[in-house]
mmCIF file of C-alpha atoms in Angstrom:
data_model
loop_
_atom_site.group_PDB
_atom_site.id
_atom_site.type_symbol
_atom_site.label_atom_id
_atom_site.label_comp_id
_atom_site.label_asym_id
_atom_site.label_seq_id
_atom_site.Cartn_x
_atom_site.Cartn_y
_atom_site.Cartn_z
ATOM 1 C CA MET A 1 12.489 -14.104 -14.763
ATOM 2 C CA LYS A 2 10.780 -12.314 -16.643
ATOM 3 C CA LEU A 3 7.903 -9.552 -15.833
ATOM 4 C CA SER A 4 5.310 -11.444 -19.069
ATOM 5 C CA ASP A 5 5.491 -14.091 -15.945
ATOM 6 C CA PHE A 6 3.495 -12.317 -14.217
ATOM 7 C CA ASP A 7 0.753 -10.920 -16.309
ATOM 8 C CA PHE A 8 -3.037 -12.413 -16.035
ATOM 9 C CA HIS A 9 -6.275 -11.103 -18.008
ATOM 10 C CA LEU A 10 -8.409 -9.041 -15.850
ATOM 11 C CA PRO A 11 -11.852 -7.462 -16.359
ATOM 12 C CA GLU A 12 -12.428 -4.592 -15.619
ATOM 13 C CA ASP A 13 -15.781 -5.111 -14.063
ATOM 14 C CA ARG A 14 -13.219 -6.864 -10.903
ATOM 15 C CA ILE A 15 -12.155 -3.585 -10.314
ATOM 16 C CA ALA A 16 -13.513 -2.333 -7.197
ATOM 17 C CA LEU A 17 -14.991 1.644 -7.122
ATOM 18 C CA ARG A 18 -16.299 0.878 -3.161
ATOM 19 C CA PRO A 19 -14.960 -1.169 -0.849
ATOM 20 C CA ALA A 20 -17.912 -3.753 0.961
ATOM 21 C CA ARG A 21 -19.643 -2.246 3.556
ATOM 22 C CA PRO A 22 -19.114 -3.127 6.256
ATOM 23 C CA ARG A 23 -15.665 -3.343 6.144
ATOM 24 C CA ASP A 24 -16.193 -7.043 6.539
ATOM 25 C CA SER A 25 -18.066 -8.132 4.886
ATOM 26 C CA ALA A 26 -15.296 -8.681 2.334
ATOM 27 C CA ARG A 27 -14.846 -11.712 0.441
ATOM 28 C CA LEU A 28 -12.116 -13.756 1.579
ATOM 29 C CA LEU A 29 -10.116 -16.973 -0.135
ATOM 30 C CA HIS A 30 -7.795 -18.550 1.863
ATOM 31 C CA VAL A 31 -4.693 -19.948 -0.435
ATOM 32 C CA GLY A 32 -3.496 -22.457 1.208
ATOM 33 C CA GLN A 33 -0.602 -25.473 1.645
ATOM 34 C CA GLY A 34 -0.353 -27.160 -2.031
ATOM 35 C CA GLY A 35 -2.237 -24.067 -3.710
ATOM 36 C CA ALA A 36 -6.231 -25.297 -1.933
ATOM 37 C CA LEU A 37 -8.044 -22.753 -2.022
ATOM 38 C CA ALA A 38 -11.590 -21.870 0.264
ATOM 39 C CA ASP A 39 -14.089 -19.206 0.283
ATOM 40 C CA HIS A 40 -14.490 -17.163 3.054
ATOM 41 C CA THR A 41 -15.620 -13.974 4.501
ATOM 42 C CA MET A 42 -13.618 -11.408 6.127
ATOM 43 C CA LEU A 43 -15.737 -12.666 9.500
ATOM 44 C CA ASP A 44 -14.429 -16.049 8.482
ATOM 45 C CA LEU A 45 -10.743 -14.943 9.751
ATOM 46 C CA PRO A 46 -10.926 -15.932 13.730
ATOM 47 C CA GLU A 47 -11.538 -19.455 12.238
ATOM 48 C CA LEU A 48 -8.382 -19.607 9.623
ATOM 49 C CA LEU A 49 -6.942 -19.053 12.092
ATOM 50 C CA GLN A 50 -5.338 -20.549 14.443
ATOM 51 C CA PRO A 51 -4.181 -19.282 18.447
ATOM 52 C CA GLY A 52 -1.150 -17.320 19.341
ATOM 53 C CA ASP A 53 -1.168 -16.649 16.126
ATOM 54 C CA LEU A 54 -0.050 -13.012 15.708
ATOM 55 C CA LEU A 55 -0.841 -10.682 13.400
ATOM 56 C CA VAL A 56 1.264 -7.742 12.523
ATOM 57 C CA LEU A 57 -0.269 -4.264 11.675
ATOM 58 C CA ASN A 58 0.642 -1.210 9.773
ATOM 59 C CA ASN A 59 -0.286 1.725 11.698
ATOM 60 C CA THR A 60 0.555 5.090 9.176
ATOM 61 C CA SER A 61 -1.772 7.148 8.346
ATOM 62 C CA VAL A 62 -2.781 7.879 5.297
ATOM 63 C CA ILE A 63 -2.690 12.331 3.500
ATOM 64 C CA PRO A 64 -3.668 14.300 1.895
ATOM 65 C CA ALA A 65 -1.271 13.929 -1.342
ATOM 66 C CA ALA A 66 -4.181 14.710 -3.739
ATOM 67 C CA LEU A 67 -3.951 17.920 -4.191
ATOM 68 C CA THR A 68 -5.658 20.529 -7.977
ATOM 69 C CA GLY A 69 -4.763 23.414 -8.438
ATOM 70 C CA GLU A 70 -3.658 26.310 -10.969
ATOM 71 C CA ARG A 71 -0.297 27.355 -12.974
ATOM 72 C CA PRO A 72 -0.986 31.415 -13.683
ATOM 73 C CA ALA A 73 -0.302 31.818 -17.632
ATOM 74 C CA ARG A 74 3.733 32.316 -17.262
ATOM 75 C CA ALA A 75 5.038 36.348 -17.840
ATOM 76 C CA VAL A 76 7.496 34.824 -19.591
ATOM 77 C CA GLY A 77 8.563 31.894 -22.333
ATOM 78 C CA GLY A 78 3.725 32.060 -22.873
ATOM 79 C CA GLY A 79 1.414 29.072 -21.743
ATOM 80 C CA GLY A 80 -1.921 30.416 -20.561
ATOM 81 C CA PRO A 81 -2.893 29.059 -16.406
ATOM 82 C CA ALA A 82 -2.932 25.226 -16.845
ATOM 83 C CA ARG A 83 -4.922 22.775 -14.784
ATOM 84 C CA ILE A 84 -2.063 21.068 -12.370
ATOM 85 C CA GLU A 85 -2.593 17.418 -10.352
ATOM 86 C CA LEU A 86 0.207 16.792 -7.921
ATOM 87 C CA ASN A 87 0.487 13.102 -5.735
ATOM 88 C CA LEU A 88 3.161 13.631 -3.113
ATOM 89 C CA HIS A 89 4.978 11.335 -2.833
ATOM 90 C CA THR A 90 7.819 11.259 -1.181
ATOM 91 C CA ARG A 91 8.987 14.781 1.945
ATOM 92 C CA VAL A 92 12.099 15.517 1.981
ATOM 93 C CA SER A 93 11.926 18.901 5.042
ATOM 94 C CA GLU A 94 9.942 20.514 6.667
ATOM 95 C CA ASP A 95 8.811 23.301 3.748
ATOM 96 C CA SER A 96 9.894 20.949 0.157
ATOM 97 C CA TRP A 97 8.155 17.310 -1.315
ATOM 98 C CA ARG A 98 8.529 16.020 -3.993
ATOM 99 C CA ALA A 99 5.530 14.533 -6.193
ATOM 100 C CA PHE A 100 4.339 13.210 -9.764
ATOM 101 C CA ALA A 101 2.373 15.995 -11.614
ATOM 102 C CA ARG A 102 0.069 15.721 -14.622
ATOM 103 C CA PRO A 103 0.262 16.831 -16.985
ATOM 104 C CA ALA A 104 3.201 16.956 -16.722
ATOM 105 C CA LYS A 105 4.774 18.569 -20.354
ATOM 106 C CA ARG A 106 2.579 22.225 -18.851
ATOM 107 C CA VAL A 107 5.329 22.274 -15.392
ATOM 108 C CA ARG A 108 8.837 24.187 -15.111
ATOM 109 C CA GLU A 109 11.213 25.068 -12.534
ATOM 110 C CA GLY A 110 10.672 28.028 -11.252
ATOM 111 C CA ASP A 111 6.341 27.762 -11.774
ATOM 112 C CA THR A 112 3.673 28.563 -9.139
ATOM 113 C CA ILE A 113 0.982 26.506 -8.390
ATOM 114 C CA HIS A 114 -2.196 27.878 -6.657
ATOM 115 C CA PHE A 115 -4.260 25.403 -4.300
ATOM 116 C CA PRO A 116 -8.015 25.824 -2.027
ATOM 117 C CA GLU A 117 -7.193 27.146 1.523
ATOM 118 C CA GLY A 118 -4.441 30.081 0.147
ATOM 119 C CA LEU A 119 -1.538 26.773 -0.429
ATOM 120 C CA SER A 120 0.403 27.463 -2.304
ATOM 121 C CA VAL A 121 4.321 25.466 -4.214
ATOM 122 C CA THR A 122 7.059 26.825 -6.009
ATOM 123 C CA VAL A 123 8.857 24.389 -8.600
ATOM 124 C CA MET A 124 12.147 23.970 -7.613
ATOM 125 C CA ALA A 125 13.841 20.910 -9.916
ATOM 126 C CA LYS A 126 11.428 18.041 -12.109
ATOM 127 C CA ALA A 127 12.449 15.328 -13.289
ATOM 128 C CA GLU A 128 12.128 11.845 -15.992
ATOM 129 C CA GLY A 129 8.677 10.981 -15.560
ATOM 130 C CA GLY A 130 6.391 13.788 -14.514
ATOM 131 C CA ASP A 131 8.818 13.313 -10.624
ATOM 132 C CA ILE A 132 9.006 17.116 -9.638
ATOM 133 C CA THR A 133 10.608 18.321 -6.600
ATOM 134 C CA LEU A 134 8.415 21.868 -4.655
ATOM 135 C CA GLN A 135 8.607 24.023 -1.425
ATOM 136 C CA PHE A 136 5.277 24.916 -0.221
ATOM 137 C CA ASN A 137 4.720 28.522 1.605
ATOM 138 C CA ALA A 138 4.107 26.412 4.533
ATOM 139 C CA SER A 139 6.451 24.321 6.584
ATOM 140 C CA GLY A 140 5.775 21.990 8.827
ATOM 141 C CA ALA A 141 2.420 21.432 11.149
ATOM 142 C CA ASN A 142 1.921 24.595 9.693
ATOM 143 C CA LEU A 143 1.416 22.048 5.604
ATOM 144 C CA ASP A 144 0.247 19.177 7.480
ATOM 145 C CA ALA A 145 -2.618 21.114 8.447
ATOM 146 C CA ALA A 146 -2.732 23.279 4.397
ATOM 147 C CA LEU A 147 -2.528 19.536 2.958
ATOM 148 C CA GLU A 148 -5.541 18.662 5.245
ATOM 149 C CA GLY A 149 -7.185 21.519 3.474
ATOM 150 C CA ALA A 150 -6.661 21.583 0.714
ATOM 151 C CA GLY A 151 -6.040 17.984 -0.356
ATOM 152 C CA ASN A 152 -7.905 14.512 -1.390
ATOM 153 C CA PRO A 153 -7.255 10.788 -0.393
ATOM 154 C CA PRO A 154 -4.206 9.581 -2.159
ATOM 155 C CA LEU A 155 -6.418 7.647 -4.989
ATOM 156 C CA PRO A 156 -4.139 5.295 -6.521
ATOM 157 C CA PRO A 157 -4.741 5.897 -11.328
ATOM 158 C CA TYR A 158 -7.686 3.087 -11.309
ATOM 159 C CA ILE A 159 -10.186 4.428 -9.092
ATOM 160 C CA ALA A 160 -8.855 8.050 -10.085
ATOM 161 C CA SER A 161 -9.082 7.420 -13.390
ATOM 162 C CA LYS A 162 -12.909 6.733 -12.985
ATOM 163 C CA ARG A 163 -14.352 9.110 -10.304
ATOM 164 C CA ASP A 164 -13.504 12.039 -8.020
ATOM 165 C CA ALA A 165 -12.103 11.122 -4.050
ATOM 166 C CA ASP A 166 -14.948 12.744 -2.365
ATOM 167 C CA ALA A 167 -15.884 12.823 1.600
ATOM 168 C CA GLU A 168 -16.617 9.469 1.711
ATOM 169 C CA ASP A 169 -12.535 8.090 0.897
ATOM 170 C CA ARG A 170 -11.640 9.682 3.512
ATOM 171 C CA THR A 171 -13.383 7.620 5.236
ATOM 172 C CA ASP A 172 -12.279 4.856 3.639
ATOM 173 C CA TYR A 173 -8.971 5.084 3.203
ATOM 174 C CA GLN A 174 -7.707 5.238 6.496
ATOM 175 C CA THR A 175 -7.748 2.337 8.552
ATOM 176 C CA LEU A 176 -9.726 2.172 11.513
ATOM 177 C CA PHE A 177 -5.993 1.598 13.247
ATOM 178 C CA SER A 178 -4.307 4.223 11.699
ATOM 179 C CA ASP A 179 -2.522 6.446 14.117
ATOM 180 C CA PRO A 180 -3.082 10.192 13.495
ATOM 181 C CA ALA A 181 0.712 10.441 15.013
ATOM 182 C CA ARG A 182 1.951 8.833 12.789
ATOM 183 C CA LYS A 183 1.187 10.168 8.982
ATOM 184 C CA GLY A 184 2.672 9.484 6.293
ATOM 185 C CA SER A 185 1.159 7.117 3.799
ATOM 186 C CA VAL A 186 1.303 8.336 0.465
ATOM 187 C CA ALA A 187 -1.616 5.120 0.129
ATOM 188 C CA ALA A 188 -3.516 3.475 2.018
ATOM 189 C CA PRO A 189 -2.172 -0.446 3.797
ATOM 190 C CA THR A 190 -4.974 -1.443 1.547
ATOM 191 C CA ALA A 191 -5.404 -5.190 3.440
ATOM 192 C CA GLY A 192 -6.320 -3.236 6.513
ATOM 193 C CA LEU A 193 -8.868 -1.747 5.495
ATOM 194 C CA HIS A 194 -11.340 -4.637 6.025
ATOM 195 C CA PHE A 195 -10.775 -4.536 9.414
ATOM 196 C CA THR A 196 -13.478 -3.492 12.601
ATOM 197 C CA ASP A 197 -14.360 -4.234 15.847
ATOM 198 C CA ARG A 198 -15.975 -7.204 15.963
ATOM 199 C CA LEU A 199 -13.550 -8.881 14.115
ATOM 200 C CA PHE A 200 -10.646 -7.755 17.047
ATOM 201 C CA ALA A 201 -12.777 -8.998 18.888
ATOM 202 C CA ALA A 202 -13.804 -12.025 17.763
ATOM 203 C CA LEU A 203 -9.857 -12.147 17.053
ATOM 204 C CA GLU A 204 -8.944 -11.870 20.389
ATOM 205 C CA ALA A 205 -11.686 -14.213 21.616
ATOM 206 C CA ARG A 206 -9.588 -17.279 19.230
ATOM 207 C CA GLY A 207 -6.151 -16.383 21.471
ATOM 208 C CA VAL A 208 -4.901 -14.342 17.821
ATOM 209 C CA ALA A 209 -2.969 -11.466 19.094
ATOM 210 C CA THR A 210 -1.377 -8.325 17.498
ATOM 211 C CA THR A 211 0.933 -5.537 17.151
ATOM 212 C CA GLN A 212 1.821 -3.226 15.938
ATOM 213 C CA LEU A 213 3.902 -1.245 13.654
ATOM 214 C CA THR A 214 4.479 1.371 10.487
ATOM 215 C CA LEU A 215 5.080 1.822 7.337
ATOM 216 C CA HIS A 216 5.010 5.081 5.128
ATOM 217 C CA VAL A 217 3.468 3.372 2.288
ATOM 218 C CA GLY A 218 5.751 5.450 -1.350
ATOM 219 C CA ALA A 219 5.908 6.671 -3.736
ATOM 220 C CA GLY A 220 6.904 2.852 -5.439
ATOM 221 C CA THR A 221 3.279 1.862 -5.000
ATOM 222 C CA PHE A 222 2.394 3.939 -7.733
ATOM 223 C CA LEU A 223 5.043 3.061 -10.590
ATOM 224 C CA PRO A 224 4.573 0.514 -12.555
ATOM 225 C CA VAL A 225 7.284 -1.843 -13.733
ATOM 226 C CA LYS A 226 8.720 -1.712 -17.200
ATOM 227 C CA THR A 227 11.877 -4.051 -17.672
ATOM 228 C CA GLU A 228 11.150 -7.186 -19.037
ATOM 229 C CA ASN A 229 13.878 -8.544 -16.829
ATOM 230 C CA VAL A 230 12.246 -8.210 -13.817
ATOM 231 C CA SER A 231 15.995 -8.152 -12.699
ATOM 232 C CA GLU A 232 16.590 -4.742 -13.641
ATOM 233 C CA HIS A 233 13.649 -2.672 -11.332
ATOM 234 C CA ARG A 234 14.196 -0.929 -9.144
ATOM 235 C CA MET A 235 12.615 0.415 -6.059
ATOM 236 C CA HIS A 236 11.504 3.752 -3.488
ATOM 237 C CA ALA A 237 12.516 3.193 -0.704
ATOM 238 C CA GLU A 238 10.690 3.673 2.078
ATOM 239 C CA TRP A 239 10.546 4.767 5.485
ATOM 240 C CA TYR A 240 9.240 2.206 8.192
ATOM 241 C CA GLU A 241 9.371 2.704 12.861
ATOM 242 C CA ILE A 242 9.174 -1.253 14.838
ATOM 243 C CA SER A 243 9.239 -0.391 18.997
ATOM 244 C CA GLU A 244 10.917 -1.793 20.669
ATOM 245 C CA GLU A 245 7.569 -3.328 21.767
ATOM 246 C CA ALA A 246 6.289 -4.883 18.568
ATOM 247 C CA ALA A 247 9.942 -6.308 17.951
ATOM 248 C CA ALA A 248 9.818 -8.111 21.482
ATOM 249 C CA ALA A 249 6.331 -9.874 20.683
ATOM 250 C CA ILE A 250 7.349 -10.226 16.849
ATOM 251 C CA ASN A 251 10.628 -12.628 17.692
ATOM 252 C CA ALA A 252 8.820 -13.942 21.350
ATOM 253 C CA ALA A 253 5.751 -15.400 18.557
ATOM 254 C CA LYS A 254 9.345 -16.958 16.615
ATOM 255 C CA ARG A 255 10.813 -17.665 19.439
ATOM 256 C CA GLU A 256 7.969 -19.795 20.657
ATOM 257 C CA GLY A 257 7.221 -21.381 16.895
ATOM 258 C CA ARG A 258 3.869 -19.138 16.773
ATOM 259 C CA ARG A 259 2.790 -17.733 13.732
ATOM 260 C CA ILE A 260 3.719 -14.733 12.641
ATOM 261 C CA ILE A 261 1.006 -13.424 10.068
ATOM 262 C CA PRO A 262 1.816 -10.005 8.403
ATOM 263 C CA VAL A 263 -1.368 -7.974 7.532
ATOM 264 C CA GLY A 264 -0.669 -6.655 3.614
ATOM 265 C CA THR A 265 2.732 -6.830 2.042
ATOM 266 C CA THR A 266 3.732 -3.418 3.832
ATOM 267 C CA ALA A 267 3.870 -4.822 7.156
ATOM 268 C CA LEU A 268 5.260 -7.950 4.968
ATOM 269 C CA ARG A 269 8.398 -5.761 3.786
ATOM 270 C CA THR A 270 8.732 -4.535 6.682
ATOM 271 C CA LEU A 271 9.478 -7.824 9.054
ATOM 272 C CA GLU A 272 11.842 -8.793 6.318
ATOM 273 C CA SER A 273 13.303 -5.937 5.943
ATOM 274 C CA ALA A 274 15.002 -5.593 10.095
ATOM 275 C CA ALA A 275 14.975 -9.157 10.294
ATOM 276 C CA ASP A 276 18.151 -11.623 10.814
ATOM 277 C CA ASN A 277 19.786 -14.649 8.871
ATOM 278 C CA GLU A 278 18.321 -15.994 12.194
ATOM 279 C CA GLY A 279 14.634 -14.240 11.496
ATOM 280 C CA ARG A 280 15.352 -11.546 14.368
ATOM 281 C CA VAL A 281 13.451 -8.274 13.590
ATOM 282 C CA ARG A 282 15.621 -5.702 15.304
ATOM 283 C CA ALA A 283 13.613 -2.280 16.615
ATOM 284 C CA GLY A 284 14.862 1.070 15.238
ATOM 285 C CA SER A 285 14.123 2.463 12.370
ATOM 286 C CA ALA A 286 15.455 2.579 8.134
ATOM 287 C CA GLU A 287 14.149 2.687 4.498
ATOM 288 C CA THR A 288 13.288 -0.344 2.856
ATOM 289 C CA ALA A 289 13.933 -1.010 -0.753
ATOM 290 C CA ILE A 290 13.492 -5.070 -1.089
ATOM 291 C CA PHE A 291 12.065 -6.584 -3.214
ATOM 292 C CA ILE A 292 11.250 -9.580 -3.256
ATOM 293 C CA THR A 293 10.330 -12.464 -6.025
ATOM 294 C CA PRO A 294 10.091 -16.264 -6.395
ATOM 295 C CA GLY A 295 12.766 -17.361 -4.866
ATOM 296 C CA TYR A 296 13.452 -15.322 -2.647
ATOM 297 C CA CYS A 297 13.612 -17.385 1.703
ATOM 298 C CA PHE A 298 11.113 -16.340 4.136
ATOM 299 C CA ARG A 299 12.854 -15.568 6.935
ATOM 300 C CA VAL A 300 10.103 -13.811 9.157
ATOM 301 C CA THR A 301 6.658 -14.712 7.269
ATOM 302 C CA ASP A 302 4.289 -17.969 7.847
ATOM 303 C CA ALA A 303 1.220 -16.516 6.304
ATOM 304 C CA LEU A 304 0.625 -13.228 5.173
ATOM 305 C CA LEU A 305 -3.027 -11.382 4.500
ATOM 306 C CA THR A 306 -3.830 -9.302 1.679
ATOM 307 C CA ASN A 307 -5.547 -7.897 -1.764
ATOM 308 C CA PHE A 308 -5.235 -8.903 -4.829
ATOM 309 C CA HIS A 309 -3.026 -6.743 -6.748
ATOM 310 C CA LEU A 310 -2.502 -6.109 -10.492
ATOM 311 C CA PRO A 311 -0.546 -7.279 -13.696
ATOM 312 C CA LYS A 312 2.837 -8.018 -13.455
ATOM 313 C CA SER A 313 3.391 -6.057 -10.176
ATOM 314 C CA THR A 314 5.769 -5.384 -7.693
ATOM 315 C CA LEU A 315 3.738 -7.224 -4.956
ATOM 316 C CA PHE A 316 1.953 -9.687 -7.849
ATOM 317 C CA MET A 317 5.835 -10.725 -7.644
ATOM 318 C CA LEU A 318 5.727 -10.951 -3.836
ATOM 319 C CA VAL A 319 2.868 -12.912 -3.250
ATOM 320 C CA SER A 320 3.897 -15.650 -6.680
ATOM 321 C CA ALA A 321 7.584 -15.488 -4.125
ATOM 322 C CA LEU A 322 4.854 -16.597 -0.699
ATOM 323 C CA ALA A 323 3.448 -19.622 -1.987
ATOM 324 C CA GLY A 324 4.357 -20.533 -5.466
ATOM 325 C CA LEU A 325 4.046 -18.454 -8.749
ATOM 326 C CA GLU A 326 1.347 -20.685 -10.438
ATOM 327 C CA VAL A 327 -0.195 -21.657 -7.113
ATOM 328 C CA MET A 328 -1.067 -17.969 -6.781
ATOM 329 C CA GLN A 329 -2.055 -18.036 -10.647
ATOM 330 C CA GLY A 330 -4.271 -20.716 -9.553
ATOM 331 C CA ALA A 331 -5.884 -18.826 -6.795
ATOM 332 C CA TYR A 332 -6.416 -15.575 -9.063
ATOM 333 C CA SER A 333 -7.653 -16.925 -11.602
ATOM 334 C CA HIS A 334 -10.235 -19.029 -9.452
ATOM 335 C CA ALA A 335 -11.194 -14.902 -8.451
ATOM 336 C CA ILE A 336 -12.156 -14.219 -11.550
ATOM 337 C CA ALA A 337 -14.330 -16.367 -12.503
ATOM 338 C CA ARG A 338 -15.869 -16.863 -9.220
ATOM 339 C CA GLY A 339 -16.371 -12.485 -9.427
ATOM 340 C CA TYR A 340 -13.757 -12.019 -6.289
ATOM 341 C CA ARG A 341 -13.666 -7.808 -7.374
ATOM 342 C CA PHE A 342 -9.729 -6.453 -7.070
ATOM 343 C CA PHE A 343 -6.673 -3.970 -5.440
ATOM 344 C CA SER A 344 -7.607 -1.400 -3.069
ATOM 345 C CA TYR A 345 -11.158 -1.193 -1.738
ATOM 346 C CA GLY A 346 -11.559 -5.082 -2.931
ATOM 347 C CA ASP A 347 -11.674 -8.891 -1.642
ATOM 348 C CA ALA A 348 -8.710 -10.375 0.549
ATOM 349 C CA CYS A 349 -6.873 -13.781 0.557
ATOM 350 C CA LEU A 350 -4.999 -15.216 3.217
ATOM 351 C CA ILE A 351 -2.242 -16.628 2.392
ATOM 352 C CA GLU A 352 -0.437 -19.414 3.105
ATOM 353 C CA ARG A 353 3.352 -19.850 2.740
ATOM 354 C CA GLY A 354 5.336 -22.865 -0.471
#
């Protein structure tokens, strides 16, 4: 497979900079068997599902991982003060994180960067691509509290390049069911952003069940595929956990022939990573770097609720694996022509497995 196989043209005005209000008023494209397409809204979701279906939600909580600080002028080696933007992506220890820095050329090992609320970091190491390792002047719960004051929601680049994060994003970029005890994501599981209390009530009335797992969304969300040969791309690992209760609910649905429908690619990747060859899901925690492309044999997933993804992204490859590349190319062409809104704050699609 070539990277160019997963390319498509998306007009700039299709990129959503704010979510639909209310959340459940977002549009929903139903991609059925054989590529049949139907236009709906999220409030139609209960009628598109079957009684007994099991929705699997990712209850991770997004941290304010976007930081803007100042690196003072260096006493040795020259260089005046510099404004540095950081996006935390992987926690290393109680007081250390890996992060992407911009502009990376203004950062060296040994530099100190100062942020609001008295928070500061020392740059411990620097790798390619602006990936740096940081040690904070706070640790554990104290560091988490300091980040709440000094950080901002980590909006993806296609939004952050067009506007600054603000107070609305602190709510908008968090799902209704995010668990404050499950903080750790540096990007939202965006398919879950469309859910509201009234939508959950309608799903319950329809007989649709739900369960939850946790995957902390990490660096792979931000990184483009750079190799034309898709098989050469390597995913970043992300941590997940599935409780005994959730595993039992998923395995019962599988055993009873009920459909299992992850909400978002993060929930799907967790399920497929934790399943054995018979589709039984194991409880526990681990890291996954699963990379799903066309030809993959799905073990658990029967359908997927997800947003519209970037051209040439690993997530567009994933949905193409689920429904077929030609089907998804047709669905995306339809969505673009009909004015659907794309990416994290955009509209959704319900995709049946091909």
